[in-house]
CSV table of C-alpha atoms and ligand atoms in Angstrom, one decimal:
chain,number,residue,atom,x,y,z
J,1,MET,CA,-59.5,-18.9,-120.1
J,2,SER,CA,-60.2,-15.2,-120.9
J,3,LYS,CA,-59.1,-13.4,-124.0
J,4,PHE,CA,-56.8,-11.3,-121.8
J,5,LEU,CA,-54.4,-14.0,-120.8
J,6,ARG,CA,-50.9,-13.4,-122.1
J,7,GLU,CA,-49.9,-15.6,-125.1
J,8,ARG,CA,-47.0,-17.2,-123.3
J,9,TYR,CA,-49.3,-18.6,-120.5
J,10,ARG,CA,-52.1,-19.8,-122.8
J,11,LYS,CA,-50.8,-23.4,-123.2
J,12,LEU,CA,-49.4,-23.6,-119.6
J,13,GLU,CA,-50.6,-26.8,-117.9
J,14,SER,CA,-50.6,-26.1,-114.2
J,15,TYR,CA,-49.5,-28.6,-111.5
J,16,VAL,CA,-52.4,-30.7,-110.1
J,17,PRO,CA,-52.0,-31.1,-106.3
J,18,GLY,CA,-53.2,-34.3,-104.6
J,19,GLU,CA,-56.8,-34.4,-103.5
J,20,GLN,CA,-57.7,-32.7,-100.2
J,21,PRO,CA,-61.1,-34.1,-99.4
J,22,LYS,CA,-63.4,-31.8,-97.4
J,23,ASP,CA,-64.9,-34.6,-95.4
J,24,ARG,CA,-63.0,-36.7,-92.8
J,25,THR,CA,-64.0,-40.1,-93.9
J,26,PHE,CA,-60.7,-40.9,-95.6
J,27,VAL,CA,-57.3,-41.9,-94.3
J,28,LYS,CA,-55.1,-39.6,-96.4
J,29,LEU,CA,-52.1,-41.5,-97.8
J,30,ASN,CA,-51.9,-39.3,-100.9
J,31,THR,CA,-50.0,-36.1,-100.3
J,32,ASN,CA,-47.0,-37.1,-98.1
J,33,GLU,CA,-48.1,-35.1,-95.1
J,34,SER,CA,-47.0,-36.2,-91.6
J,35,PRO,CA,-49.6,-38.2,-89.6
J,36,TYR,CA,-48.3,-36.5,-86.4
J,37,PRO,CA,-49.3,-33.0,-85.3
J,38,PRO,CA,-46.8,-30.2,-84.8
J,39,GLY,CA,-45.1,-30.2,-81.3
J,40,THR,CA,-46.2,-28.3,-78.2
J,41,ALA,CA,-43.7,-25.5,-78.8
J,42,VAL,CA,-45.5,-24.8,-82.1
J,43,LEU,CA,-48.9,-24.8,-80.5
J,44,ASP,CA,-47.7,-22.4,-77.8
J,45,ALA,CA,-46.0,-20.1,-80.4
J,46,VAL,CA,-49.1,-19.6,-82.4
J,47,SER,CA,-50.5,-17.7,-79.4
J,48,ARG,CA,-53.2,-15.1,-78.8
J,49,GLN,CA,-50.4,-12.6,-78.5
J,50,GLU,CA,-48.9,-13.5,-81.9
J,51,THR,CA,-52.4,-13.5,-83.4
J,52,ALA,CA,-53.0,-10.0,-82.0
J,53,ALA,CA,-49.7,-8.9,-83.6
J,54,LEU,CA,-51.1,-9.8,-87.1
J,55,ARG,CA,-52.0,-6.2,-87.6
J,56,LEU,CA,-48.2,-5.6,-88.1
J,57,TYR,CA,-46.3,-6.9,-91.2
J,58,PRO,CA,-43.9,-9.8,-90.5
J,59,ASP,CA,-40.1,-9.3,-90.5
J,60,PRO,CA,-39.3,-9.4,-94.3
J,61,GLU,CA,-35.7,-10.4,-93.5
J,62,CYS,CA,-37.0,-13.4,-91.5
J,63,GLY,CA,-33.9,-12.9,-89.3
J,64,ALA,CA,-34.9,-14.9,-86.2
J,65,LEU,CA,-36.1,-17.8,-88.3
J,66,LYS,CA,-32.9,-17.8,-90.4
J,67,ASP,CA,-30.8,-17.7,-87.3
J,68,SER,CA,-32.4,-20.7,-85.8
J,69,LEU,CA,-32.1,-22.7,-89.0
J,70,ALA,CA,-28.5,-21.5,-89.3
J,71,LYS,CA,-27.7,-22.7,-85.8
J,72,LEU,CA,-29.3,-26.1,-86.3
J,73,TYR,CA,-27.6,-26.8,-89.6
J,74,GLY,CA,-24.2,-25.3,-88.8
J,75,VAL,CA,-24.2,-22.5,-91.4
J,76,LYS,CA,-24.3,-18.7,-91.4
J,77,ARG,CA,-27.5,-16.6,-91.7
J,78,ALA,CA,-26.2,-15.4,-95.1
J,79,ASN,CA,-26.4,-19.0,-96.3
J,80,VAL,CA,-30.1,-19.4,-95.5
J,81,PHE,CA,-33.2,-18.6,-97.5
J,82,VAL,CA,-36.8,-19.1,-96.4
J,83,ALA,CA,-40.0,-18.8,-98.4
J,84,ASN,CA,-43.6,-19.8,-98.6
J,85,GLY,CA,-43.1,-23.5,-99.0
J,86,SER,CA,-40.3,-25.1,-100.9
J,87,ASP,CA,-42.4,-24.8,-104.1
J,88,ASP,CA,-41.8,-21.1,-103.8
J,89,ILE,CA,-38.0,-21.7,-103.7
J,90,LEU,CA,-38.1,-24.0,-106.7
J,91,ASN,CA,-40.1,-21.4,-108.6
J,92,PHE,CA,-37.4,-18.7,-107.8
J,93,ALA,CA,-34.7,-21.1,-108.8
J,94,PHE,CA,-36.2,-21.8,-112.2
J,95,MET,CA,-36.7,-18.1,-112.6
J,96,ALA,CA,-33.2,-17.2,-111.6
J,97,PHE,CA,-30.8,-19.9,-112.8
J,98,ALA,CA,-32.1,-21.1,-116.2
J,99,GLY,CA,-33.4,-19.6,-119.3
J,100,GLY,CA,-31.9,-18.3,-122.6
J,101,ARG,CA,-29.0,-20.6,-123.4
J,102,THR,CA,-29.1,-22.3,-119.9
J,103,LYS,CA,-31.4,-25.3,-120.0
J,104,ALA,CA,-32.7,-27.3,-117.1
J,105,MET,CA,-32.4,-31.0,-116.5
J,106,PHE,CA,-34.2,-33.3,-114.1
J,107,PRO,CA,-35.2,-36.9,-114.0
J,108,GLU,CA,-38.2,-37.9,-116.2
J,109,ILE,CA,-39.9,-39.5,-113.2
J,110,SER,CA,-39.6,-37.0,-110.4
J,111,TYR,CA,-41.6,-34.2,-108.8
J,112,GLY,CA,-44.3,-33.1,-111.3
J,113,PHE,CA,-43.8,-29.4,-110.5
J,114,TYR,CA,-40.3,-29.2,-112.2
J,115,PRO,CA,-41.6,-29.2,-115.8
J,116,VAL,CA,-44.4,-26.8,-114.8
J,117,PHE,CA,-41.9,-24.3,-113.4
J,118,ALA,CA,-39.7,-24.7,-116.4
J,119,ARG,CA,-42.6,-24.0,-118.8
J,120,LEU,CA,-43.8,-21.1,-116.7
J,121,HIS,CA,-40.5,-19.4,-117.1
J,122,GLY,CA,-39.9,-20.4,-120.7
J,123,VAL,CA,-37.0,-22.6,-119.7
J,124,GLU,CA,-36.0,-25.4,-122.1
J,125,PHE,CA,-35.6,-28.7,-120.3
J,126,GLU,CA,-34.4,-32.2,-120.7
J,127,ALA,CA,-36.3,-34.9,-118.7
J,128,VAL,CA,-33.7,-37.6,-118.3
J,129,PRO,CA,-35.0,-41.2,-118.1
J,130,LEU,CA,-34.3,-43.2,-115.0
J,131,GLN,CA,-32.9,-46.7,-115.2
J,132,GLU,CA,-35.2,-49.8,-115.3
J,133,ASP,CA,-35.3,-50.1,-111.5
J,134,PHE,CA,-36.0,-46.3,-111.1
J,135,SER,CA,-32.5,-45.6,-109.9
J,136,LEU,CA,-30.8,-42.4,-111.2
J,137,ASN,CA,-27.5,-42.7,-112.9
J,138,PRO,CA,-25.3,-39.8,-111.7
J,139,GLU,CA,-23.2,-40.0,-114.9
J,140,ASP,CA,-26.2,-38.7,-116.8
J,141,TYR,CA,-25.7,-35.4,-115.0
J,142,VAL,CA,-21.9,-34.9,-115.2
J,143,CYS,CA,-20.7,-31.8,-117.0
J,144,LYS,CA,-24.0,-30.7,-118.4
J,145,ASN,CA,-24.0,-26.9,-118.4
J,146,SER,CA,-27.6,-26.8,-117.3
J,147,LEU,CA,-29.6,-26.0,-114.2
J,148,ILE,CA,-29.7,-29.5,-112.6
J,149,VAL,CA,-32.6,-30.3,-110.3
J,150,ILE,CA,-32.7,-33.6,-108.4
J,151,ALA,CA,-35.0,-34.6,-105.7
J,152,ASN,CA,-33.0,-36.7,-103.1
J,153,PRO,CA,-34.7,-38.9,-102.2
J,154,ASN,CA,-36.6,-38.8,-105.4
J,155,ALA,CA,-40.3,-38.6,-105.5
J,156,PRO,CA,-42.4,-40.6,-106.2
J,157,THR,CA,-39.9,-43.5,-106.2
J,158,GLY,CA,-38.3,-42.9,-102.7
J,159,LYS,CA,-34.9,-43.8,-104.1
J,160,ALA,CA,-31.9,-41.8,-102.9
J,161,LEU,CA,-28.3,-41.1,-104.0
J,162,ASP,CA,-25.4,-41.0,-101.6
J,163,LEU,CA,-23.3,-38.0,-100.8
J,164,CYS,CA,-20.4,-39.0,-103.2
J,165,GLU,CA,-22.8,-39.3,-106.1
J,166,ILE,CA,-24.3,-35.9,-105.4
J,167,GLU,CA,-20.9,-34.4,-104.9
J,168,LYS,CA,-19.8,-35.6,-108.3
J,169,ILE,CA,-22.7,-33.9,-110.0
J,170,VAL,CA,-22.1,-30.6,-108.1
J,171,ARG,CA,-18.3,-30.8,-108.8
J,172,THR,CA,-18.6,-31.3,-112.5
J,173,ASN,CA,-21.1,-28.5,-113.1
J,174,ARG,CA,-19.3,-25.6,-111.4
J,175,ASP,CA,-20.7,-23.1,-114.0
J,176,ASN,CA,-24.3,-23.9,-113.2
J,177,VAL,CA,-26.6,-24.3,-110.2
J,178,VAL,CA,-27.2,-27.8,-109.0
J,179,LEU,CA,-30.4,-27.8,-106.9
J,180,ILE,CA,-30.9,-30.8,-104.6
J,181,ASP,CA,-34.5,-30.9,-103.4
J,182,GLU,CA,-34.3,-32.6,-100.0
J,183,ALA,CA,-38.0,-32.4,-99.2
J,184,TYR,CA,-37.8,-36.0,-97.9
J,185,VAL,CA,-34.2,-36.3,-96.7
J,186,ASP,CA,-35.1,-36.7,-93.0
J,187,PHE,CA,-36.6,-40.1,-93.6
J,188,GLY,CA,-33.3,-41.9,-94.1
J,189,ALA,CA,-31.3,-40.3,-96.9
J,190,GLN,CA,-28.0,-38.4,-96.6
J,191,SER,CA,-28.2,-34.6,-96.7
J,192,CYS,CA,-25.7,-32.7,-98.7
J,193,VAL,CA,-26.0,-29.4,-96.8
J,194,GLU,CA,-22.3,-29.7,-95.7
J,195,LEU,CA,-21.2,-29.4,-99.3
J,196,ILE,CA,-22.4,-25.8,-99.6
J,197,HIS,CA,-19.1,-24.8,-97.8
J,198,LYS,CA,-17.1,-26.4,-100.6
J,199,TYR,CA,-19.2,-25.6,-103.7
J,200,ASP,CA,-20.7,-22.2,-104.5
J,201,ASN,CA,-23.1,-23.7,-107.1
J,202,LEU,CA,-25.0,-26.0,-104.8
J,203,LEU,CA,-28.5,-25.0,-103.7
J,204,VAL,CA,-30.1,-27.4,-101.1
J,205,VAL,CA,-33.9,-27.0,-100.6
J,206,GLN,CA,-35.8,-28.4,-97.7
J,207,THR,CA,-39.3,-28.0,-96.2
J,208,PHE,CA,-41.3,-27.9,-93.0
J,209,SER,CA,-44.1,-29.7,-94.8
J,210,LYS,CA,-43.1,-33.4,-94.4
J,211,SER,CA,-40.8,-34.3,-91.5
J,212,ARG,CA,-41.8,-31.2,-89.5
J,213,SER,CA,-45.6,-31.7,-89.7
J,214,MET,CA,-46.4,-28.3,-91.1
J,215,ALA,CA,-47.6,-28.6,-94.7
J,216,GLY,CA,-50.4,-26.2,-93.8
J,217,ALA,CA,-48.1,-23.5,-92.6
J,218,ARG,CA,-46.3,-23.2,-95.9
J,219,LEU,CA,-42.6,-22.9,-95.0
J,220,GLY,CA,-39.6,-23.9,-97.1
J,221,PHE,CA,-35.9,-23.2,-96.5
J,222,ALA,CA,-32.7,-23.5,-98.5
J,223,PHE,CA,-29.0,-23.4,-97.9
J,224,SER,CA,-26.4,-22.2,-100.4
J,225,SER,CA,-23.5,-19.8,-101.1
J,226,GLU,CA,-24.1,-16.2,-100.1
J,227,GLY,CA,-24.3,-15.2,-103.8
J,228,ILE,CA,-27.1,-17.6,-104.7
J,229,ILE,CA,-29.0,-16.7,-101.5
J,230,SER,CA,-28.8,-13.0,-102.4
J,231,ASP,CA,-30.1,-13.8,-105.9
J,232,LEU,CA,-33.1,-15.6,-104.4
J,233,GLU,CA,-33.6,-12.7,-102.0
J,234,LYS,CA,-33.6,-10.3,-105.0
J,235,LEU,CA,-36.5,-12.2,-106.6
J,236,LYS,CA,-38.4,-12.6,-103.3
J,237,PHE,CA,-38.1,-8.9,-102.7
J,238,SER,CA,-39.3,-8.3,-106.2
J,239,THR,CA,-42.4,-10.4,-105.8
J,240,ASN,CA,-43.6,-10.7,-102.1
J,241,PRO,CA,-41.2,-9.7,-99.3
J,242,TYR,CA,-43.8,-10.7,-96.7
J,243,SER,CA,-44.5,-14.2,-98.1
J,244,ILE,CA,-44.0,-15.8,-94.7
J,245,ASN,CA,-46.7,-14.6,-92.3
J,246,ARG,CA,-46.1,-14.0,-88.6
J,247,LEU,CA,-47.8,-17.2,-87.4
J,248,THR,CA,-45.8,-19.4,-89.7
J,249,MET,CA,-42.6,-17.6,-88.8
J,250,ALA,CA,-43.3,-18.2,-85.1
J,251,ALA,CA,-44.3,-21.8,-85.7
J,252,GLY,CA,-41.1,-22.4,-87.7
J,253,ILE,CA,-38.8,-21.0,-85.0
J,254,ALA,CA,-40.6,-23.1,-82.4
J,255,ALA,CA,-40.3,-26.2,-84.5
J,256,VAL,CA,-36.6,-25.8,-84.9
J,257,GLU,CA,-36.3,-25.5,-81.1
J,258,GLU,CA,-38.1,-28.9,-80.6
J,259,ASN,CA,-36.2,-30.6,-83.4
J,260,ASP,CA,-35.8,-33.9,-81.5
J,261,TYR,CA,-39.6,-34.4,-81.4
J,262,TYR,CA,-39.7,-34.3,-85.2
J,263,MET,CA,-36.7,-36.5,-85.7
J,264,GLU,CA,-38.3,-39.0,-83.3
J,265,ASN,CA,-41.5,-38.9,-85.5
J,266,CYS,CA,-39.3,-39.6,-88.6
J,267,ARG,CA,-37.9,-42.7,-86.9
J,268,LYS,CA,-41.4,-43.9,-86.2
J,269,ILE,CA,-42.4,-43.3,-89.8
J,270,MET,CA,-39.4,-45.1,-91.1
J,271,ASP,CA,-40.2,-48.1,-88.8
J,272,THR,CA,-43.8,-48.1,-90.0
J,273,ARG,CA,-42.6,-47.8,-93.6
J,274,GLU,CA,-40.6,-51.0,-93.3
J,275,TYR,CA,-43.5,-52.7,-91.6
J,276,THR,CA,-45.8,-51.7,-94.5
J,277,ALA,CA,-43.3,-52.6,-97.2
J,278,ALA,CA,-42.9,-56.1,-95.6
J,279,GLY,CA,-46.7,-56.6,-95.5
J,280,LEU,CA,-47.1,-55.6,-99.1
J,281,ARG,CA,-44.3,-57.8,-100.3
J,282,GLN,CA,-45.8,-60.7,-98.5
J,283,MET,CA,-49.0,-60.1,-100.5
J,284,GLY,CA,-46.9,-60.2,-103.7
J,285,PHE,CA,-46.5,-56.5,-104.4
J,286,ALA,CA,-43.5,-55.0,-106.0
J,287,VAL,CA,-42.3,-52.3,-103.5
J,288,VAL,CA,-39.5,-49.9,-104.4
J,289,PRO,CA,-37.0,-49.6,-101.5
J,290,SER,CA,-37.7,-46.2,-100.0
J,291,SER,CA,-35.8,-43.6,-98.1
J,292,ALA,CA,-38.8,-41.3,-97.9
J,293,ASN,CA,-42.2,-41.1,-96.0
J,294,PHE,CA,-43.9,-43.0,-98.8
J,295,LEU,CA,-43.8,-46.3,-100.7
J,296,PHE,CA,-44.0,-46.7,-104.5
J,297,VAL,CA,-45.8,-49.9,-105.0
J,298,ARG,CA,-47.3,-52.1,-107.8
J,299,SER,CA,-49.7,-55.0,-107.6
J,300,ARG,CA,-48.7,-57.9,-109.9
J,301,ILE,CA,-52.4,-58.8,-110.6
J,302,MET,CA,-54.2,-55.5,-110.6
J,303,SER,CA,-53.8,-52.2,-112.5
J,304,GLY,CA,-52.7,-49.2,-110.5
J,305,GLU,CA,-56.1,-47.6,-111.3
J,306,GLU,CA,-58.1,-50.5,-110.0
J,307,LEU,CA,-56.2,-50.7,-106.8
J,308,GLN,CA,-56.5,-46.9,-106.2
J,309,THR,CA,-60.3,-47.0,-106.9
J,310,LYS,CA,-60.8,-50.0,-104.6
J,311,LEU,CA,-58.7,-48.5,-101.8
J,312,ARG,CA,-60.8,-45.3,-102.1
J,313,GLU,CA,-64.0,-47.4,-101.7
J,314,LYS,CA,-62.4,-48.7,-98.4
J,315,GLY,CA,-61.6,-45.2,-97.2
J,316,TYR,CA,-57.9,-44.9,-98.2
J,317,LEU,CA,-56.6,-42.3,-100.6
J,318,VAL,CA,-53.3,-43.0,-102.4
J,319,ARG,CA,-51.7,-41.1,-105.3
J,320,ARG,CA,-51.2,-42.2,-108.9
J,321,PHE,CA,-49.5,-40.4,-111.7
J,322,SER,CA,-50.3,-39.9,-115.4
J,323,ASN,CA,-46.9,-40.9,-116.9
J,324,GLU,CA,-47.6,-44.2,-118.5
J,325,LYS,CA,-44.3,-45.7,-117.4
J,326,ILE,CA,-45.6,-45.6,-113.8
J,327,ALA,CA,-49.3,-45.9,-114.4
J,328,ASP,CA,-49.5,-49.2,-112.6
J,329,TYR,CA,-47.8,-47.8,-109.5
J,330,ASN,CA,-49.4,-46.1,-106.5
J,331,ARG,CA,-47.6,-43.9,-104.1
J,332,VAL,CA,-48.6,-44.6,-100.5
J,333,THR,CA,-47.8,-42.1,-97.8
J,334,ILE,CA,-46.8,-43.7,-94.5
J,335,GLY,CA,-49.3,-42.8,-91.8
J,336,THR,CA,-49.4,-44.0,-88.2
J,337,ARG,CA,-48.9,-47.6,-87.4
J,338,GLU,CA,-52.7,-47.9,-86.9
J,339,ASP,CA,-53.3,-46.2,-90.3
J,340,MET,CA,-51.0,-48.7,-92.0
J,341,GLU,CA,-52.4,-51.8,-90.2
J,342,GLY,CA,-55.8,-50.7,-91.6
J,343,PHE,CA,-54.3,-50.1,-95.0
J,344,LEU,CA,-52.7,-53.5,-95.2
J,345,GLN,CA,-56.0,-55.0,-94.0
J,346,ALA,CA,-57.9,-53.1,-96.8
J,347,VAL,CA,-55.3,-54.3,-99.4
J,348,SER,CA,-55.6,-57.9,-98.2
J,349,GLU,CA,-59.5,-57.7,-98.5
J,350,ILE,CA,-59.2,-56.3,-102.0
J,351,MET,CA,-56.9,-59.1,-103.0
J,352,GLU,CA,-59.2,-61.7,-101.6
J,353,GLU,CA,-62.3,-60.2,-103.2
J,354,ARG,CA,-60.6,-60.6,-106.5
I,401,PMP,N1,-40.3,-31.1,-103.5
I,401,PMP,C1,-40.8,-32.3,-103.6
I,401,PMP,C2,-40.0,-33.4,-104.1
I,401,PMP,C3,-42.1,-32.6,-103.1
I,401,PMP,O1,-42.7,-33.8,-103.2
I,401,PMP,C4,-42.9,-31.5,-102.6
I,401,PMP,C5,-44.3,-31.7,-102.0
I,401,PMP,N2,-45.3,-31.7,-103.0
I,401,PMP,C6,-42.3,-30.2,-102.6
I,401,PMP,C7,-41.0,-30.1,-103.0
I,401,PMP,C8,-43.0,-29.0,-102.1
I,401,PMP,O2,-43.3,-29.0,-100.8
I,401,PMP,P1,-43.7,-27.6,-100.0
I,401,PMP,O3,-44.0,-26.6,-101.0
I,401,PMP,O4,-44.9,-28.0,-99.2
I,401,PMP,O5,-42.6,-27.3,-99.2
C-alpha cells in the first residue's frame, strides 16, 4: 500500500477470485464456469470484420443487445441494463441504492463480493444467518427498509427460493430496492423477472458467465423498472460508458439468438449434477440439494481442506471458503459427464487411500 491511498480504502479487503491456473493440467471445478464452449453463432459473430471495427468505440447505449434481451425475456428496452459482468451491476447497485441511513442486508453465507461492495461504498450491512440446513428464511427479510440482496439460487449452497417467497420479500419492502442475483437461475430455479412488471423496487441481475458459457467475455444484464434502470445508466455513464466492448457486444447478441443451445447445455449440466450428487452420497458425503451448476459437499471423515488438497494432487480444483461455518465444505462446479466421472473416481481413490 502506498502512502497516497485514501483513508477510506486503507482497510478495504478486496474480493479474492477463484484460482485461474496458467497451465492446463487441472480440471477446473472451482469457479462455476461452463464446461461447454460458446455456440457457433458467437464464434461467427466475433469475426475479422468485427475485429477490424475495434478502431471505433462500441455503442454506449448497447441498443441492439438490449433489444435482443428484451425480446427474449418479454420486457421493454427501457427495462434492461447491461454491464461488464454482473459484478459491475452489483457494484452500481450498492453505490446507488444503499448508504447513509439505508443499510444493506444479505445472507451471511452467500456471494463473497456482497460485503466487499458494501465496504467499498461505506454501506452498513447486516449479514443474516442462514438456517441450519443452509436454507434462507424469507421472513428474515420482510419489512426491512434496507437494500436487500439475495442470490437465487444462493451461492455457494445452491439452494433456491420459490417465486412466492421472493415476491413476499419484494412486496414488503416497497421503499427499498430488492436485488435478486440470478447468476445461476438457468440451472433449475424459478426466475422472478416477470415480477418487475408488478413491483418497481425489484432489480433482477443475470449473467452470460455461467449458463451462456462466456465468463471470459464479461457480460452481465439486469431487468427492472425504468426508474431503477435509468439510475444504473446514470452511474455507468459517470464511470465508463463503453464498458462493454464491441466483441463482447456482438457475442452477447449472437448468444441470445442461439438461446436453445445454452438451455440444452443447462439440461446436460443438471443431469450431470444429479449423477455427481448420487455418486458422492453413495460414498457417504453430505451433499446440499442444488439448483445451480455446482454442488456444496462435505466429507464425513475428512476436513474440507484435506479433501481440497488431495483433489488438487489428482488434478481437480474445487473451491473452499474461509467462513468457519462452512470450512468443511467444498464447492464443486459441474463439468462434463467425463469430467465428473473422473472426479468421482478421484474422490473414491482418496477415500480408499485413507
Ligand atoms: N453473482 C454470483 C452469485 C456469482 O457467483 C458470480 C460469479 N462469481 C457473480 C454474480 C458474478 O458473475 P459475473 O461478474 O461473471 O457476471
